[in-house]
CSV table of C-alpha atoms in Angstrom, one decimal:
chain,number,residue,atom,x,y,z
A,189,MET,CA,71.7,73.2,182.5
A,190,GLU,CA,69.0,71.3,180.6
A,191,GLU,CA,66.5,74.0,181.2
A,192,ALA,CA,68.9,76.6,179.8
A,193,ALA,CA,69.5,74.5,176.7
A,194,GLY,CA,65.7,74.2,176.1
A,195,LYS,CA,65.2,77.9,176.4
A,196,LEU,CA,68.0,78.5,174.0
A,197,ALA,CA,66.6,76.1,171.4
A,198,GLU,CA,63.2,77.7,171.5
A,199,ALA,CA,64.7,81.2,171.2
A,200,ARG,CA,66.8,80.1,168.2
A,201,LYS,CA,63.8,78.5,166.4
A,202,THR,CA,61.7,81.7,166.9
A,203,TYR,CA,64.6,83.9,165.7
A,204,GLU,CA,65.5,81.8,162.7
A,205,ALA,CA,61.8,81.6,161.6
A,206,GLY,CA,61.5,85.4,161.7
A,207,GLU,CA,64.9,85.9,160.0
A,208,ALA,CA,63.8,83.5,157.2
A,209,GLN,CA,60.5,85.4,156.7
A,210,LEU,CA,62.3,88.7,156.7
A,211,ALA,CA,64.8,87.4,154.1
A,212,GLU,CA,62.0,86.1,152.0
A,213,GLN,CA,60.1,89.3,152.0
A,214,THR,CA,63.3,91.4,151.5
A,215,ASN,CA,64.3,89.3,148.5
A,216,ALA,CA,60.8,89.6,147.1
A,217,LEU,CA,61.0,93.4,147.6
A,218,ALA,CA,64.4,93.5,145.9
A,219,HIS,CA,63.1,91.4,143.1
A,220,ASP,CA,60.1,93.7,142.6
A,221,GLU,CA,62.2,96.8,142.8
A,222,ALA,CA,64.7,95.4,140.3
A,223,ARG,CA,61.9,94.3,138.0
A,224,LYS,CA,60.3,97.7,138.3
A,225,ALA,CA,63.5,99.5,137.5
A,226,ASP,CA,64.2,97.2,134.6
A,227,LEU,CA,60.7,97.7,133.2
A,228,GLU,CA,61.0,101.5,133.6
A,229,ARG,CA,64.5,101.4,131.9
A,230,ARG,CA,63.1,99.2,129.1
A,231,MET,CA,60.2,101.6,128.6
A,232,VAL,CA,62.6,104.5,128.3
A,233,ASP,CA,64.9,102.6,126.0
A,234,ALA,CA,61.9,101.5,123.9
A,235,GLU,CA,60.5,105.0,123.6
A,236,ALA,CA,64.0,106.3,122.6
A,237,ARG,CA,64.4,103.4,120.1
A,238,ILE,CA,61.0,104.1,118.6
A,239,THR,CA,62.0,107.8,118.1
A,240,ARG,CA,65.3,106.7,116.4
A,241,LEU,CA,63.6,104.1,114.3
A,242,GLU,CA,61.0,106.5,113.1
A,243,ASP,CA,63.7,109.1,112.2
A,244,GLY,CA,65.7,106.3,110.5
A,245,ARG,CA,62.6,105.3,108.5
A,246,GLU,CA,62.2,108.8,107.2
A,247,ASN,CA,65.8,109.0,106.1
A,248,LEU,CA,65.6,105.6,104.6
A,249,THR,CA,62.6,106.5,102.6
A,250,ARG,CA,64.4,109.6,101.2
A,251,GLU,CA,67.5,107.4,100.3
A,252,ILE,CA,65.3,104.8,98.6
A,253,ALA,CA,63.6,107.5,96.5
A,254,ARG,CA,67.1,108.9,95.5
A,255,LEU,CA,68.4,105.5,94.5
A,256,GLU,CA,65.3,104.7,92.5
A,257,ALA,CA,65.9,107.9,90.6
A,258,GLU,CA,69.6,106.9,89.9
A,259,THR,CA,68.8,103.4,88.8
A,260,GLY,CA,66.0,104.6,86.5
A,261,ASP,CA,68.2,106.7,84.2
A,262,ARG,CA,68.6,104.1,81.4
A,263,GLU,CA,69.2,106.6,78.7
A,264,ALA,CA,72.5,107.6,80.2
A,265,LEU,CA,73.6,103.9,80.2
A,266,THR,CA,72.4,103.4,76.6
A,267,GLU,CA,74.3,106.5,75.5
A,268,ALA,CA,77.5,105.5,77.3
A,269,ASP,CA,77.3,102.0,75.7
A,270,ARG,CA,76.8,103.5,72.3
A,271,GLU,CA,79.7,105.9,72.6
A,272,ALA,CA,82.0,103.1,73.9
A,273,ALA,CA,81.0,100.8,71.0
A,274,GLU,CA,81.6,103.6,68.4
A,275,ALA,CA,85.0,104.3,70.0
A,276,ALA,CA,85.9,100.6,69.9
A,277,GLU,CA,84.9,100.4,66.2
A,278,THR,CA,87.0,103.5,65.5
A,279,LEU,CA,89.9,102.0,67.4
A,280,ALA,CA,89.6,98.8,65.4
A,281,GLN,CA,89.6,100.8,62.1
A,282,ALA,CA,92.6,102.8,63.3
A,283,ARG,CA,94.5,99.6,64.2
A,284,ALA,CA,93.7,98.1,60.8
A,285,ALA,CA,94.9,101.2,59.1
A,286,ALA,CA,98.0,101.2,61.3
A,287,GLN,CA,98.7,97.5,60.4
A,288,THR,CA,98.2,98.4,56.7
A,289,ALA,CA,100.5,101.4,57.1
A,290,GLU,CA,103.0,99.3,58.9
A,291,ALA,CA,102.9,96.6,56.1
A,292,ALA,CA,103.2,99.4,53.5
A,293,ARG,CA,106.2,100.8,55.4
A,294,LEU,CA,107.8,97.4,55.7
A,295,GLU,CA,107.2,96.8,52.0
A,296,ALA,CA,108.7,100.3,51.2
A,297,GLN,CA,111.6,99.5,53.5
A,298,ASN,CA,112.1,96.2,51.6
A,299,ARG,CA,111.9,98.1,48.3
A,300,LEU,CA,114.4,100.6,49.7
A,301,SER,CA,116.8,97.8,50.7
A,302,ALA,CA,116.4,96.2,47.3
A,303,ALA,CA,116.8,99.6,45.6
A,304,GLN,CA,119.8,100.4,47.7
A,305,GLU,CA,121.4,97.1,46.9
A,306,THR,CA,120.6,97.6,43.2
A,307,ALA,CA,121.9,101.2,43.3
A,308,GLN,CA,125.0,100.0,45.0
A,309,THR,CA,125.5,97.1,42.5
A,310,THR,CA,124.9,99.4,39.5
A,311,ALA,CA,127.1,102.1,40.9
A,312,THR,CA,129.8,99.6,41.7
A,313,ALA,CA,129.5,98.1,38.2
A,314,GLU,CA,129.6,101.6,36.7
A,315,ALA,CA,132.6,102.6,38.8
A,316,LYS,CA,134.4,99.3,37.9
A,317,LEU,CA,133.7,99.7,34.2
A,318,LYS,CA,134.7,103.4,34.3
A,319,ALA,CA,137.9,102.6,36.0
A,320,GLU,CA,138.7,99.9,33.5
A,321,GLU,CA,137.7,102.2,30.6
A,322,GLU,CA,139.9,105.0,31.9
A,323,ALA,CA,142.8,102.6,32.4
A,324,LEU,CA,142.5,101.1,28.9
A,325,ALA,CA,142.0,104.5,27.3
A,326,GLU,CA,145.1,105.7,29.0
A,327,ILE,CA,147.0,102.8,27.6
A,328,LEU,CA,145.6,102.8,24.1
A,329,GLU,CA,145.2,106.6,23.5
A,330,THR,CA,148.7,107.8,24.5
A,331,GLY,CA,150.5,110.3,22.2
A,332,ASP,CA,148.6,112.2,19.6
A,333,PRO,CA,146.3,109.6,17.9
A,334,ASP,CA,144.4,112.3,16.0
A,335,LEU,CA,147.5,113.2,13.9
A,336,TRP,CA,148.6,109.7,12.7
A,337,PRO,CA,146.0,107.2,14.1
A,338,PRO,CA,147.2,103.7,13.6
A,339,VAL,CA,145.2,101.3,11.5
A,340,ILE,CA,144.6,99.1,14.5
A,341,ASP,CA,142.4,101.9,16.0
A,342,SER,CA,140.0,101.6,13.0
A,343,MET,CA,139.8,97.8,13.1
A,344,SER,CA,137.7,95.3,14.9
A,345,VAL,CA,138.0,91.6,15.0
A,346,GLU,CA,135.8,88.8,16.1
A,347,GLN,CA,136.3,88.1,19.7
A,348,GLY,CA,138.8,85.3,20.2
A,349,LEU,CA,140.8,86.1,17.1
A,350,GLU,CA,142.7,89.1,18.6
A,351,ALA,CA,145.8,86.9,19.0
A,352,ALA,CA,145.5,85.6,15.5
A,353,LEU,CA,145.2,89.1,14.0
A,354,GLY,CA,148.0,90.4,16.1
A,355,ILE,CA,150.4,87.7,15.2
A,356,ALA,CA,149.4,87.9,11.5
A,357,LEU,CA,150.0,91.6,11.1
A,358,GLY,CA,152.3,92.3,14.0
A,359,GLU,CA,153.8,95.8,14.0
A,360,ASP,CA,152.1,96.6,10.7
A,361,LEU,CA,149.0,97.3,12.7
A,362,GLY,CA,150.7,100.4,14.0
A,363,ALA,CA,151.0,102.0,10.6
A,364,ALA,CA,148.7,104.9,9.8
A,365,MET,CA,146.0,105.0,7.1
A,366,ASP,CA,147.0,108.6,6.2
A,367,GLU,CA,149.2,108.4,3.1
A,368,ALA,CA,151.0,111.5,4.4
A,369,ALA,CA,152.3,109.6,7.3
A,370,PRO,CA,155.9,108.4,7.1
A,371,VAL,CA,154.6,104.8,7.6
A,372,HIS,CA,151.2,104.1,6.2
A,373,TRP,CA,148.9,101.7,4.4
A,374,ARG,CA,148.1,102.6,0.9
A,375,ARG,CA,144.8,101.5,-0.7
A,376,LEU,CA,145.3,99.1,-3.6
A,377,PRO,CA,142.8,97.2,-5.7
A,378,ALA,CA,142.3,93.5,-5.0
A,379,LEU,CA,144.5,91.1,-6.8
A,380,GLY,CA,142.6,89.3,-9.5
A,381,ASP,CA,145.0,86.4,-9.7
A,382,ALA,CA,145.8,86.0,-6.0
A,383,PRO,CA,146.3,82.4,-5.0
A,384,SER,CA,143.7,80.6,-3.0
A,385,LEU,CA,144.4,79.5,0.6
A,386,PRO,CA,144.7,75.8,1.3
A,387,ALA,CA,141.4,74.0,1.8
A,388,GLY,CA,140.5,74.1,5.5
A,389,ALA,CA,141.7,77.7,6.0
A,390,GLN,CA,139.3,80.7,6.0
A,391,PRO,CA,140.5,84.1,5.0
A,392,LEU,CA,141.1,86.3,8.1
A,393,GLY,CA,139.3,89.2,6.3
A,394,GLU,CA,136.0,87.3,6.9
A,395,PHE,CA,136.5,87.9,10.7
A,396,VAL,CA,137.9,91.5,10.5
A,397,ARG,CA,136.2,94.8,9.9
A,398,GLY,CA,138.6,97.5,8.9
A,399,PRO,CA,140.0,99.7,6.1
A,400,GLU,CA,140.0,98.2,2.5
A,401,ALA,CA,143.7,98.9,2.3
A,402,LEU,CA,144.2,95.7,4.3
A,403,LEU,CA,142.1,93.5,2.0
A,404,ARG,CA,145.1,92.1,0.0
A,405,ARG,CA,147.0,91.3,3.3
A,406,LEU,CA,144.0,89.8,5.0
A,407,SER,CA,142.9,87.7,2.0
A,408,GLN,CA,146.2,85.8,2.1
A,409,ILE,CA,146.1,85.0,5.8
A,410,GLY,CA,144.2,81.8,6.6
A,411,VAL,CA,142.6,81.0,9.9
A,412,VAL,CA,142.7,77.3,11.0
A,413,ASN,CA,140.8,75.7,13.9
A,414,SER,CA,143.8,74.0,15.5
A,415,THR,CA,147.6,73.8,15.6
A,416,GLU,CA,147.4,70.4,13.9
A,417,ASP,CA,145.6,72.0,11.0
A,418,GLY,CA,148.3,74.7,10.8
A,419,TRP,CA,151.1,72.2,10.6
A,420,ARG,CA,149.2,70.1,8.1
A,421,LEU,CA,148.4,73.0,5.8
A,422,LEU,CA,151.8,74.7,6.1
A,423,PRO,CA,153.3,72.9,3.1
A,424,GLU,CA,150.4,74.0,0.9
A,425,LEU,CA,151.0,77.7,1.4
A,426,LYS,CA,151.8,79.8,-1.6
A,427,GLN,CA,154.3,82.6,-1.7
A,428,GLY,CA,153.3,85.4,0.7
A,429,GLN,CA,150.5,83.3,2.4
A,430,ARG,CA,150.2,82.8,6.2
A,431,LEU,CA,148.2,80.7,8.6
A,432,VAL,CA,147.1,81.6,12.1
A,433,SER,CA,145.2,79.6,14.6
A,434,ARG,CA,142.5,81.0,16.9
A,435,ASP,CA,144.8,80.7,19.9
A,436,GLY,CA,147.6,82.7,18.2
A,437,ALA,CA,149.9,80.2,16.5
A,438,PHE,CA,151.5,81.5,13.3
A,439,TRP,CA,152.9,79.8,10.1
A,440,ARG,CA,154.4,81.6,7.2
A,441,TRP,CA,154.9,80.2,3.6
A,442,ASP,CA,158.7,80.5,4.0
A,443,GLY,CA,158.6,78.2,7.1
A,444,TYR,CA,158.7,80.9,9.8
A,445,THR,CA,156.6,79.7,12.7
A,446,ALA,CA,155.5,81.2,16.1
A,447,ALA,CA,153.9,79.3,18.9
A,448,ALA,CA,150.6,80.3,20.4
A,449,ASP,CA,152.1,80.9,23.8
A,450,ALA,CA,153.9,84.0,22.6
A,451,PRO,CA,151.3,86.7,22.2
A,452,SER,CA,152.3,89.8,20.4
A,453,ALA,CA,151.9,93.4,21.5
A,454,ALA,CA,149.5,93.9,18.7
A,455,ALA,CA,147.3,91.1,19.8
A,456,ILE,CA,147.3,92.4,23.3
A,457,ARG,CA,146.5,95.8,21.9
A,458,LEU,CA,143.7,94.4,19.8
A,459,GLU,CA,142.3,92.5,22.8
A,460,GLN,CA,142.5,95.7,24.9
A,461,ARG,CA,140.8,97.7,22.1
A,462,ASN,CA,138.0,95.1,21.8
A,463,ARG,CA,137.7,95.2,25.6
A,464,LEU,CA,137.6,99.0,25.5
A,465,ARG,CA,134.8,99.0,23.0
A,466,GLU,CA,132.9,96.4,25.0
A,467,ILE,CA,133.5,98.4,28.2
A,468,ARG,CA,132.3,101.6,26.7
A,469,VAL,CA,129.1,99.9,25.4
A,470,SER,CA,128.7,98.3,28.8
A,471,LEU,CA,129.6,101.6,30.6
A,472,GLU,CA,126.8,103.4,28.7
A,473,ALA,CA,124.3,100.7,29.9
A,474,ALA,CA,125.8,100.8,33.4
A,475,GLU,CA,125.5,104.6,33.6
A,476,VAL,CA,121.9,104.4,32.5
A,477,ALA,CA,121.3,101.6,35.0
A,478,ALA,CA,123.1,103.5,37.8
A,479,ARG,CA,121.1,106.6,37.0
A,480,GLN,CA,117.8,104.8,36.9
A,481,SER,CA,118.8,102.9,40.1
A,482,ALA,CA,119.6,106.2,41.8
A,483,GLU,CA,116.3,107.8,40.6
A,484,LEU,CA,114.5,104.7,41.7
A,485,LEU,CA,116.3,104.8,45.1
A,486,GLU,CA,115.2,108.4,45.6
A,487,THR,CA,111.7,107.6,44.6
A,488,VAL,CA,111.6,104.5,46.9
A,489,ARG,CA,113.2,106.6,49.7
A,490,ALA,CA,110.5,109.2,49.3
A,491,GLY,CA,107.9,106.5,49.3
A,492,LEU,CA,109.4,105.1,52.5
A,493,GLU,CA,109.3,108.5,54.2
A,494,ALA,CA,105.7,108.9,53.1
A,495,ALA,CA,104.9,105.4,54.4
A,496,SER,CA,106.7,106.1,57.7
A,497,ASP,CA,104.8,109.3,58.0
A,498,GLN,CA,101.6,107.5,57.3
A,499,GLU,CA,102.4,104.8,59.8
A,500,ALA,CA,103.3,107.4,62.4
A,501,ASN,CA,100.0,109.2,61.7
A,502,SER,CA,98.2,105.9,61.9
A,503,ARG,CA,99.8,105.0,65.2
A,504,GLU,CA,99.0,108.4,66.6
A,505,SER,CA,95.4,107.8,65.5
A,506,VAL,CA,95.5,104.5,67.3
A,507,ARG,CA,96.8,106.1,70.4
A,508,GLU,CA,94.2,108.8,70.3
A,509,ALA,CA,91.5,106.1,69.6
A,510,GLU,CA,92.8,104.0,72.5
A,511,SER,CA,92.8,107.0,74.8
A,512,GLU,CA,89.2,107.8,73.7
A,513,VAL,CA,88.2,104.2,74.2
A,514,GLU,CA,89.8,104.0,77.6
A,515,THR,CA,88.1,107.3,78.7
A,516,LEU,CA,84.7,106.2,77.4
A,517,ARG,CA,85.1,102.7,78.9
A,518,HIS,CA,86.1,104.1,82.2
A,519,ALA,CA,83.0,106.4,82.1
A,520,GLN,CA,80.9,103.4,80.9
A,521,THR,CA,82.2,101.1,83.6
A,522,ALA,CA,81.9,103.8,86.3
A,523,LEU,CA,78.3,104.5,85.2
A,524,HIS,CA,77.4,100.8,85.1
A,525,GLN,CA,79.2,100.3,88.4
A,526,LYS,CA,77.4,103.2,89.9
A,527,THR,CA,74.1,101.9,88.6
A,528,ALA,CA,74.8,98.4,89.9
A,529,GLU,CA,75.9,99.8,93.2
A,530,SER,CA,72.7,101.9,93.3
A,531,ARG,CA,70.6,98.9,92.5
A,532,SER,CA,72.4,96.8,95.1
A,533,ARG,CA,72.1,99.6,97.7
A,534,LEU,CA,68.4,100.0,96.7
A,535,GLY,CA,67.8,96.4,97.4
A,536,ALA,CA,69.7,96.6,100.6
A,537,GLN,CA,67.9,99.7,101.7
A,538,ARG,CA,64.5,98.1,100.9
A,539,GLU,CA,65.5,95.1,103.0
A,540,ALA,CA,66.7,97.4,105.7
A,541,GLY,CA,63.4,99.3,105.5
A,542,GLU,CA,61.6,96.0,106.0
A,543,ARG,CA,63.8,95.1,109.0
A,544,LEU,CA,63.4,98.6,110.4
A,545,ASP,CA,59.6,98.3,110.1
A,546,GLN,CA,59.6,94.9,111.8
A,547,ASP,CA,62.0,96.3,114.5
A,548,LEU,CA,59.6,99.3,115.0
A,549,ARG,CA,56.6,97.0,115.5
A,550,ASP,CA,58.6,94.8,117.9
A,551,THR,CA,59.7,97.8,119.9
A,552,LYS,CA,56.2,99.1,120.2
A,553,ARG,CA,55.0,95.7,121.3
A,554,GLN,CA,57.8,95.5,123.9
A,555,LEU,CA,56.8,99.0,125.2
A,556,THR,CA,53.2,97.9,125.6
A,557,GLU,CA,54.3,94.7,127.4
A,558,ALA,CA,56.6,96.6,129.8
A,559,ARG,CA,53.7,99.0,130.7
A,560,ASP,CA,51.4,96.1,131.4
A,561,ALA,CA,54.0,94.3,133.5
A,562,LEU,CA,54.7,97.5,135.4
A,563,GLY,CA,51.0,97.9,136.2
A,564,GLY,CA,51.0,94.4,137.7
A,565,ILE,CA,53.7,95.0,140.3
A,566,ALA,CA,52.3,95.4,143.9
A,567,ASP,CA,52.6,98.6,146.0
A,568,LEU,CA,56.2,98.6,147.0
A,569,ASP,CA,55.8,101.2,149.8
A,570,ALA,CA,53.3,99.0,151.7
A,571,VAL,CA,55.7,96.1,151.2
A,572,ARG,CA,58.6,98.2,152.6
A,573,ALA,CA,56.5,99.2,155.7
A,574,ARG,CA,55.6,95.5,156.4
A,575,ILE,CA,59.3,94.6,156.1
A,576,GLY,CA,60.2,97.4,158.6
A,577,GLU,CA,57.7,96.0,161.1
A,578,LEU,CA,59.0,92.5,160.5
A,579,ARG,CA,62.6,93.7,160.9
A,580,GLU,CA,61.8,95.2,164.3
A,581,GLU,CA,60.1,92.0,165.4
A,582,VAL,CA,63.1,89.9,164.2
A,583,SER,CA,65.4,92.3,166.1
A,584,GLN,CA,63.5,91.6,169.4
A,585,ARG,CA,63.7,87.9,168.7
A,586,ARG,CA,67.4,88.2,168.1
A,587,ALA,CA,67.8,90.0,171.4
A,588,ALA,CA,66.0,87.2,173.3
A,589,PHE,CA,68.0,84.6,171.4
A,590,VAL,CA,71.3,86.4,172.3
A,591,GLU,CA,70.3,86.6,175.9
A,592,SER,CA,69.4,82.9,176.1
A,593,GLN,CA,72.6,82.1,174.3
A,594,ALA,CA,74.6,84.2,176.8
A,595,ALA,CA,73.0,82.5,179.8
A,596,TYR,CA,73.6,79.1,178.3
A,597,ASP,CA,77.2,79.9,177.4
A,598,SER,CA,77.8,81.2,181.0
A,599,LEU,CA,76.6,78.0,182.6
A,600,LYS,CA,78.4,75.9,180.0
A,601,ASN,CA,81.6,77.8,180.6
A,602,ARG,CA,81.4,77.4,184.4
A,603,ALA,CA,80.8,73.7,184.1
A,604,GLU,CA,83.6,73.4,181.7
A,605,GLU,CA,85.9,75.4,184.1
A,606,ARG,CA,85.0,73.0,187.0
A,607,ARG,CA,85.6,70.0,184.9
A,608,ARG,CA,89.0,71.3,183.7
A,609,ARG,CA,90.0,72.2,187.3
A,610,LEU,CA,89.1,68.7,188.6
A,611,GLU,CA,91.2,67.2,185.8
A,612,GLU,CA,94.1,69.5,186.8
A,613,ILE,CA,93.8,68.5,190.6
A,614,ALA,CA,93.6,64.8,189.7
A,615,ALA,CA,96.8,65.2,187.7
A,616,GLU,CA,98.5,67.0,190.5
A,617,ILE,CA,97.5,64.3,193.1
A,618,GLU,CA,98.8,61.7,190.8
A,619,SER,CA,102.0,63.6,190.4
A,620,TRP,CA,102.5,64.0,194.1
A,621,THR,CA,101.6,60.4,194.8
A,622,ASP,CA,104.3,59.4,192.3
A,623,ARG,CA,106.8,61.7,194.0
A,624,LYS,CA,105.9,60.3,197.5
A,625,THR,CA,106.3,56.8,196.3
A,626,GLY,CA,109.7,57.8,194.7
A,627,ALA,CA,110.8,59.5,198.0
A,628,GLU,CA,109.9,56.4,200.1
A,629,ASP,CA,111.8,54.2,197.7
A,630,GLN,CA,114.8,56.5,197.9
A,631,ILE,CA,114.7,56.5,201.7
A,632,THR,CA,114.6,52.7,201.7
A,633,GLN,CA,117.6,52.6,199.4
A,634,LEU,CA,119.5,55.2,201.5
A,635,THR,CA,118.7,53.3,204.7
A,636,GLU,CA,120.0,50.1,203.2
A,637,ARG,CA,123.0,52.0,202.0
A,638,ARG,CA,123.5,53.4,205.5
A,639,ALA,CA,123.4,50.0,207.0
A,640,GLU,CA,125.9,48.8,204.4
A,641,LEU,CA,128.2,51.7,205.1
A,642,GLU,CA,128.0,51.2,208.9
A,643,THR,CA,128.9,47.6,208.3
A,644,ALA,CA,131.8,48.7,206.1
A,645,LEU,CA,132.7,51.3,208.7
A,646,GLU,CA,133.1,48.7,211.3
A,647,ALA,CA,135.3,46.9,208.9
A,648,LEU,CA,137.3,49.9,208.1
A,649,LYS,CA,138.0,51.5,211.4
A,650,ASN,CA,141.6,52.0,210.4
A,651,ARG,CA,140.2,54.6,207.9
A,652,PRO,CA,138.6,56.9,210.3
A,653,GLY,CA,139.0,60.2,208.3
A,654,GLU,CA,137.8,58.9,205.0
A,655,ILE,CA,135.0,57.0,206.4
A,656,GLY,CA,134.0,59.9,208.5
A,657,GLU,CA,133.7,62.0,205.4
A,658,GLN,CA,131.7,59.4,203.6
A,659,ARG,CA,129.5,59.0,206.7
A,660,ASN,CA,128.8,62.7,206.8
A,661,ALA,CA,128.0,62.7,203.1
A,662,LEU,CA,125.6,59.8,203.5
A,663,LEU,CA,124.0,61.4,206.5
A,664,ASN,CA,123.5,64.6,204.5
A,665,GLN,CA,121.9,62.7,201.7
A,666,VAL,CA,119.6,60.9,204.1
A,667,GLY,CA,118.6,64.2,205.6
A,668,GLU,CA,117.9,65.7,202.2
A,669,ALA,CA,115.8,62.7,201.3
A,670,GLU,CA,113.9,62.9,204.5
A,671,THR,CA,113.2,66.6,203.9
A,672,GLY,CA,111.9,65.8,200.3
A,673,ARG,CA,109.7,63.1,201.7
A,674,ARG,CA,108.2,65.4,204.3
A,675,ALA,CA,107.5,68.0,201.6
A,676,ALA,CA,105.9,65.4,199.3
A,677,ALA,CA,103.8,64.2,202.2
A,678,ASP,CA,102.7,67.8,202.9
A,679,ALA,CA,101.9,68.5,199.3
A,680,LEU,CA,99.9,65.3,199.0
A,681,ALA,CA,97.9,66.1,202.1
A,682,LEU,CA,97.2,69.6,200.6
A,683,MET,CA,96.0,68.1,197.3
A,684,GLU,CA,93.8,65.6,199.1
A,685,THR,CA,92.2,68.5,201.0
A,686,LYS,CA,91.6,70.4,197.8
A,687,LEU,CA,90.2,67.4,196.1
A,688,ALA,CA,87.8,66.9,198.9
A,689,GLU,CA,86.7,70.5,198.7
A,690,ALA,CA,86.2,70.2,194.9
A,691,ASP,CA,84.1,67.1,195.4
A,692,ARG,CA,81.9,68.9,197.9
A,693,ALA,CA,81.6,71.8,195.5
A,694,LEU,CA,80.3,69.5,192.7
């Protein structure tokens, strides 16, 4: 057994040494093959990369030349800047003109509003005066005034004295001046000895313009400033004399008196006639003002239309200028942007050219290094032949090792089988010994039990049947136990024989 173990250890050592040498050389070959393949691949890649880089360098050179031509066109930039500046100046002028036109239009619109307001005011005033004039004329000029015109129509009185004149003359103002009229005023010379009015009273004739036929009457009518003066001067009146106050109170020489709050129709008519004359004078002025306002309104409206047209034209000019500025600025921006982009791209292309040149130099250097490294690799065919011989030698060593291992394993298995069998026999002997001991103990117990039963049998002879059955059962049990004991003894003897044979075999 020890000799077989020694042979096995020697065979294993020889085999493992050969296997290690084979693995080492195989790994070295694989490394060299992989390195050679890698170097060859790197050479192919480097050659292809050099071709691509040289082509790229030619394209890059052409692109740089094109970009240099684009960035060098400064005249186009200058012209674009000049046109944009001129368009911006034109736009500023157009906007200023538009603002001026807008201000002129607003001013014209304000003038139009003022003219419209003035025209409306003057037209309203004219219409109002005309309506009042027509109403008064209709009142004062009824009938046929041209045939027998009343004297009142040819008289005028200072404003504020209409009531005084009306109350002083009364219905006499309706008499005509034409002596052919049934009722008329006849012209008579002034009275040389006419009595004077009381001191403090002014003749009414000083305040009235009218026919001379009324001079006698008017010279004897005095005007006082207040009612108190009238009452005070009443007693001083001479025959035929009268007093009137400015507010229309009346006193006559014979004591007849009329209060101021009772205006007469003549006074009202005088007031209306005075008002009619005033209205007609005012109406003429109002008509002139209305006509002038209307003419001014038309002029201002025409001016507004012209200003609006000018503003619209100015705004259109602004829009056109803005459009032109936007177009030129877009062109200017696009040109500047294109130039800036070209400059940026030119710089980037130049940097790319520098990187490409450096990359080309590095790639050529890598190609040279790969060629040199490939030349330094050993002859792989010779290495493969040596590995083949070594693999055959290792195969022979493996066969010897396997043979030694088989012989050793056979001896080891046989010894292990004997050991295992001895252990099984020892276990069986021990088992049968235990069974023998158990059978002997059972026989002893049964013998003792038999003795006890025989003793009991003697004591129980009056129970022959039952006892006989019990006796037979016990005898059967004793017989079975004896049979088991003999079988155990035979088995024990057989095991002892086998054990002896096994000992001899060992």
